[in-house]
């Protein structure tokens, strides 16, 4: 009888935690101060990459204690996880002491809606997909207001019928920034982007994509190949002796990674390490 009661209590607690995670998140966030949003993911749509990775969405202070909201992106049959951790050694650490809200997110996006968009209110909005149902969770930030940051040529009025002034880019860029494609090849081994990797500010990285004698496509940036969420290091195309047009597929031997990681082909047809 006692075992049955304990089992029923466990089921009740489990169901309650599933029902109340949204309310719990609202309670934990709506009175916070000193909020810092991650601009790389806020108001940028569905967070899809890097795959199977903890992403810091925001950090905040609560009673002088700093915490961070993390989201682990879905990967294959693993659903997304949303949790809050405490800060360790002054940094957001996904492996610090944690409070997990849910492990059932198929998609997630985070938006900050300022007072310019919503009358007298600042809203943190989470849009998520669970099962086949897309939902929206709005969290009023009662004690927080993002100061308006002005850029050159901005219309510096809080509200106006005049749009911000926009100017075109009339100057030719002499260098290429990190992440830009500086040499692109296709499945027919034709150069779709001429090789101008000498214009990269911080060097270039060759990726494994198509099986071409001139090698794969190249992107500007420091070479961190083989590390997690980075391109796989090219192993050498001739050594493989493969006649496949594309060398990008899960488990491809055309690239190698650090111990414990495997090669996967991402949506951009680039072999990466995960």
Coordinates of C-alpha atoms in Angstrom, one line a residue:
X1 CA 0.0 0.0 0.0
X2 CA 2.8 2.4 0.9
X3 CA 4.6 1.7 -2.4
X4 CA 1.3 2.5 -4.3
X5 CA 0.9 5.8 -2.4
X6 CA 4.6 6.8 -3.1
X7 CA 4.1 5.9 -6.8
X8 CA 0.9 8.0 -7.0
X9 CA 2.7 10.9 -5.3
X10 CA 5.6 10.6 -7.8
X11 CA 3.2 10.7 -10.7
X12 CA 1.4 13.7 -9.3
X13 CA 4.6 15.6 -8.8
X14 CA 5.8 14.7 -12.3
X15 CA 2.6 15.9 -13.9
X16 CA 2.5 19.0 -11.8
X17 CA 6.1 19.9 -12.9
X18 CA 5.1 19.4 -16.6
X19 CA 2.0 21.6 -16.2
X20 CA 3.7 24.4 -14.2
X21 CA 7.0 24.9 -15.9
X22 CA 5.7 28.0 -17.8
X23 CA 4.2 29.5 -14.6
X24 CA 7.5 28.8 -12.8
X25 CA 9.5 30.5 -15.5
X26 CA 7.2 33.5 -15.5
X27 CA 7.6 33.8 -11.7
X28 CA 11.3 33.5 -11.8
X29 CA 11.8 36.1 -14.5
X30 CA 9.1 38.8 -14.3
X31 CA 10.6 40.7 -11.3
X32 CA 14.3 40.5 -12.3
X33 CA 16.7 43.4 -12.7
X34 CA 20.0 43.9 -14.6
X35 CA 18.9 41.7 -17.5
X36 CA 21.4 41.0 -20.2
X37 CA 20.0 39.5 -23.4
X38 CA 22.1 37.5 -25.9
X39 CA 21.8 39.7 -29.1
X40 CA 22.9 36.7 -31.3
X41 CA 19.6 34.9 -30.6
X42 CA 17.1 37.6 -29.4
X43 CA 14.5 38.6 -32.1
X44 CA 16.4 36.4 -34.6
X45 CA 13.7 33.7 -35.1
X46 CA 13.9 29.9 -34.3
X47 CA 17.2 28.9 -32.6
X48 CA 18.4 25.9 -34.6
X49 CA 22.2 25.9 -34.4
X50 CA 24.7 25.0 -33.1
X51 CA 23.0 21.6 -32.8
X52 CA 23.0 19.7 -29.5
X53 CA 24.6 22.7 -27.7
X54 CA 23.8 24.7 -24.6
X55 CA 23.1 28.3 -25.6
X56 CA 23.0 31.2 -23.1
X57 CA 19.8 33.1 -23.9
X58 CA 20.1 35.7 -21.1
X59 CA 21.6 36.5 -17.7
X60 CA 20.0 38.4 -14.8
X61 CA 20.4 39.2 -11.1
X62 CA 18.0 38.1 -8.5
X63 CA 18.7 39.3 -4.9
X64 CA 22.3 39.9 -5.9
X65 CA 22.7 36.4 -7.3
X66 CA 23.4 36.2 -11.0
X67 CA 21.8 33.4 -13.0
X68 CA 21.6 32.4 -16.7
X69 CA 18.8 30.9 -18.8
X70 CA 20.1 28.2 -21.1
X71 CA 18.6 26.4 -24.1
X72 CA 20.0 23.1 -25.5
X73 CA 19.1 22.9 -29.2
X74 CA 17.4 19.7 -30.4
X75 CA 19.4 17.1 -32.3
X76 CA 18.1 14.0 -34.1
X77 CA 15.7 12.3 -31.5
X78 CA 16.7 14.6 -28.6
X79 CA 14.3 17.4 -27.8
X80 CA 15.3 20.9 -26.6
X81 CA 15.9 21.6 -23.0
X82 CA 15.3 24.9 -21.1
X83 CA 17.0 25.5 -17.8
X84 CA 18.4 28.1 -15.4
X85 CA 21.9 27.8 -13.9
X86 CA 23.8 29.8 -11.3
X87 CA 26.9 31.7 -12.5
X88 CA 30.2 30.0 -11.7
X89 CA 33.5 32.0 -11.6
X90 CA 31.7 35.0 -13.0
X91 CA 30.5 33.3 -16.2
X92 CA 27.4 31.6 -17.4
X93 CA 28.1 27.9 -17.1
X94 CA 25.7 25.4 -18.5
X95 CA 27.0 22.7 -16.1
X96 CA 26.6 24.7 -12.9
X97 CA 23.8 24.1 -10.4
X98 CA 20.6 24.0 -12.4
X99 CA 16.8 24.2 -12.4
X100 CA 15.4 22.4 -15.4
X101 CA 12.0 23.7 -16.7
X102 CA 11.3 21.4 -19.6
X103 CA 13.0 18.8 -21.8
X104 CA 10.3 18.7 -24.5
X105 CA 10.9 21.6 -26.8
X106 CA 11.0 20.9 -30.5
X107 CA 11.6 24.6 -31.4
X108 CA 12.2 27.8 -29.5
X109 CA 12.6 31.5 -30.3
X110 CA 13.1 34.3 -27.8
X111 CA 12.0 37.9 -28.4
X112 CA 12.2 41.1 -26.5
X113 CA 9.3 43.5 -27.1
X114 CA 10.1 47.0 -25.9
X115 CA 7.8 49.8 -24.9
X116 CA 8.0 51.1 -28.5
X117 CA 5.9 48.1 -29.5
X118 CA 3.7 47.4 -26.5
X119 CA 2.0 50.2 -24.6
X120 CA 3.8 50.9 -21.3
X121 CA 5.3 47.5 -21.0
X122 CA 8.4 45.4 -21.6
X123 CA 7.8 41.8 -22.6
X124 CA 10.1 38.8 -22.9
X125 CA 8.4 36.4 -25.3
X126 CA 9.1 32.8 -25.8
X127 CA 7.6 31.1 -28.8
X128 CA 7.9 27.3 -28.7
X129 CA 6.7 24.1 -30.3
X130 CA 5.7 21.1 -28.2
X131 CA 4.2 18.1 -29.9
X132 CA 2.3 19.6 -32.8
X133 CA 1.2 22.7 -30.9
X134 CA 2.9 26.0 -31.2
X135 CA 2.5 28.3 -28.1
X136 CA 3.6 31.7 -26.9
X137 CA 4.7 32.6 -23.4
X138 CA 4.8 36.3 -22.5
X139 CA 6.7 37.4 -19.4
X140 CA 6.2 41.0 -18.4
X141 CA 9.5 42.4 -17.1
X142 CA 8.1 44.6 -14.3
X143 CA 11.4 46.0 -13.0
X144 CA 13.5 46.2 -16.2
X145 CA 13.6 48.5 -19.2
X146 CA 16.2 48.3 -21.9
X147 CA 17.8 51.7 -22.5
X148 CA 17.4 52.9 -26.1
X149 CA 20.7 52.6 -27.9
X150 CA 21.2 55.1 -30.7
X151 CA 23.2 54.5 -33.8
X152 CA 24.5 57.0 -36.3
X153 CA 21.6 58.5 -38.3
X154 CA 19.0 57.0 -36.0
X155 CA 15.8 59.1 -35.4
X156 CA 16.4 59.6 -31.7
X157 CA 12.8 60.2 -30.7
X158 CA 11.1 57.6 -28.5
X159 CA 8.0 57.6 -30.7
X160 CA 7.6 59.1 -34.1
X161 CA 5.9 58.8 -37.4
X162 CA 9.2 59.3 -39.2
X163 CA 11.3 56.1 -39.9
X164 CA 14.9 56.0 -39.0
X165 CA 17.2 57.3 -41.8
X166 CA 19.0 54.7 -43.8
X167 CA 22.0 55.2 -46.0
X168 CA 23.4 52.9 -48.6
X169 CA 26.9 51.4 -48.5
X170 CA 28.8 53.4 -51.2
X171 CA 32.2 52.1 -50.4
X172 CA 33.8 48.9 -51.7
X173 CA 34.9 46.5 -48.9
X174 CA 38.6 45.8 -49.1
X175 CA 38.6 42.9 -46.7
X176 CA 36.3 40.0 -45.9
X177 CA 34.9 39.4 -42.4
X178 CA 35.0 36.1 -40.5
X179 CA 32.3 33.7 -41.7
X180 CA 32.1 35.0 -45.3
X181 CA 32.5 32.6 -48.1
X182 CA 35.8 33.4 -49.9
X183 CA 35.9 30.4 -52.3
X184 CA 32.9 28.3 -53.2
X185 CA 32.6 25.1 -55.3
X186 CA 29.6 23.1 -56.4
X187 CA 28.9 19.4 -57.0
X188 CA 30.3 19.8 -60.5
X189 CA 33.6 21.2 -59.0
X190 CA 32.9 24.6 -60.6
X191 CA 34.0 27.7 -58.8
X192 CA 30.7 29.4 -57.9
X193 CA 32.7 32.0 -55.9
X194 CA 36.2 32.9 -57.2
X195 CA 39.0 32.3 -54.7
X196 CA 39.6 35.7 -52.9
X197 CA 40.6 34.2 -49.6
X198 CA 43.6 36.5 -49.5
X199 CA 41.1 39.3 -48.6
X200 CA 40.2 37.6 -45.3
X201 CA 41.1 39.5 -42.2
X202 CA 42.0 36.4 -40.1
X203 CA 42.9 33.7 -42.6
X204 CA 40.6 31.1 -44.2
X205 CA 39.3 27.6 -43.4
X206 CA 38.7 24.9 -45.9
X207 CA 35.6 22.8 -45.3
X208 CA 34.6 19.3 -46.4
X209 CA 31.7 19.6 -48.9
X210 CA 32.2 18.4 -52.5
X211 CA 34.7 16.0 -53.8
X212 CA 36.8 18.3 -56.0
X213 CA 40.5 18.3 -57.0
X214 CA 40.8 22.0 -55.9
X215 CA 39.5 21.0 -52.5
X216 CA 36.3 22.1 -50.7
X217 CA 34.8 25.6 -50.2
X218 CA 36.6 28.0 -48.0
X219 CA 35.4 30.5 -45.4
X220 CA 37.1 33.4 -43.7
X221 CA 38.1 32.9 -40.1
X222 CA 40.5 31.3 -37.7
X223 CA 41.0 27.6 -38.2
X224 CA 39.3 25.7 -35.3
X225 CA 38.6 22.5 -37.4
X226 CA 37.9 19.3 -35.5
X227 CA 36.4 21.0 -32.4
X228 CA 32.7 20.7 -31.4
X229 CA 30.3 22.7 -33.6
X230 CA 33.2 23.6 -36.0
X231 CA 34.0 22.2 -39.5
X232 CA 35.7 18.8 -39.6
X233 CA 39.4 18.9 -40.6
X234 CA 39.8 17.7 -44.2
X235 CA 41.5 14.3 -44.3
X236 CA 42.7 14.4 -47.9
X237 CA 40.5 13.8 -50.9
X238 CA 42.8 11.6 -52.9
X239 CA 43.6 9.3 -50.0
X240 CA 39.9 8.3 -49.8
X241 CA 39.8 7.2 -53.4
X242 CA 36.0 8.1 -53.4
X243 CA 34.1 8.9 -56.5
X244 CA 31.1 10.4 -54.7
X245 CA 30.2 13.9 -55.8
X246 CA 29.6 14.9 -52.2
X247 CA 31.8 13.9 -49.2
X248 CA 29.3 15.4 -46.7
X249 CA 27.3 12.7 -45.0
X250 CA 26.9 11.6 -41.3
X251 CA 30.0 9.6 -40.4
X252 CA 32.0 10.7 -43.4
X253 CA 35.7 9.7 -43.2
X254 CA 36.6 12.7 -45.4
X255 CA 37.0 14.8 -42.2
X256 CA 38.2 14.1 -38.7
X257 CA 37.3 15.5 -35.3
X258 CA 38.7 15.6 -31.8
X259 CA 38.3 12.4 -29.7
X260 CA 34.7 11.8 -28.6
X261 CA 33.2 13.7 -31.6
X262 CA 31.8 12.4 -34.9
X263 CA 31.3 13.9 -38.3
X264 CA 27.8 15.1 -39.4
X265 CA 26.6 16.9 -42.5
X266 CA 24.7 20.1 -41.6
X267 CA 22.0 21.9 -43.7
X268 CA 24.6 23.9 -45.5
X269 CA 26.2 20.7 -46.8
X270 CA 29.3 21.2 -44.6
X271 CA 30.8 18.4 -42.6
X272 CA 30.9 19.4 -38.9
X273 CA 32.0 17.9 -35.6
X274 CA 29.4 17.1 -32.9

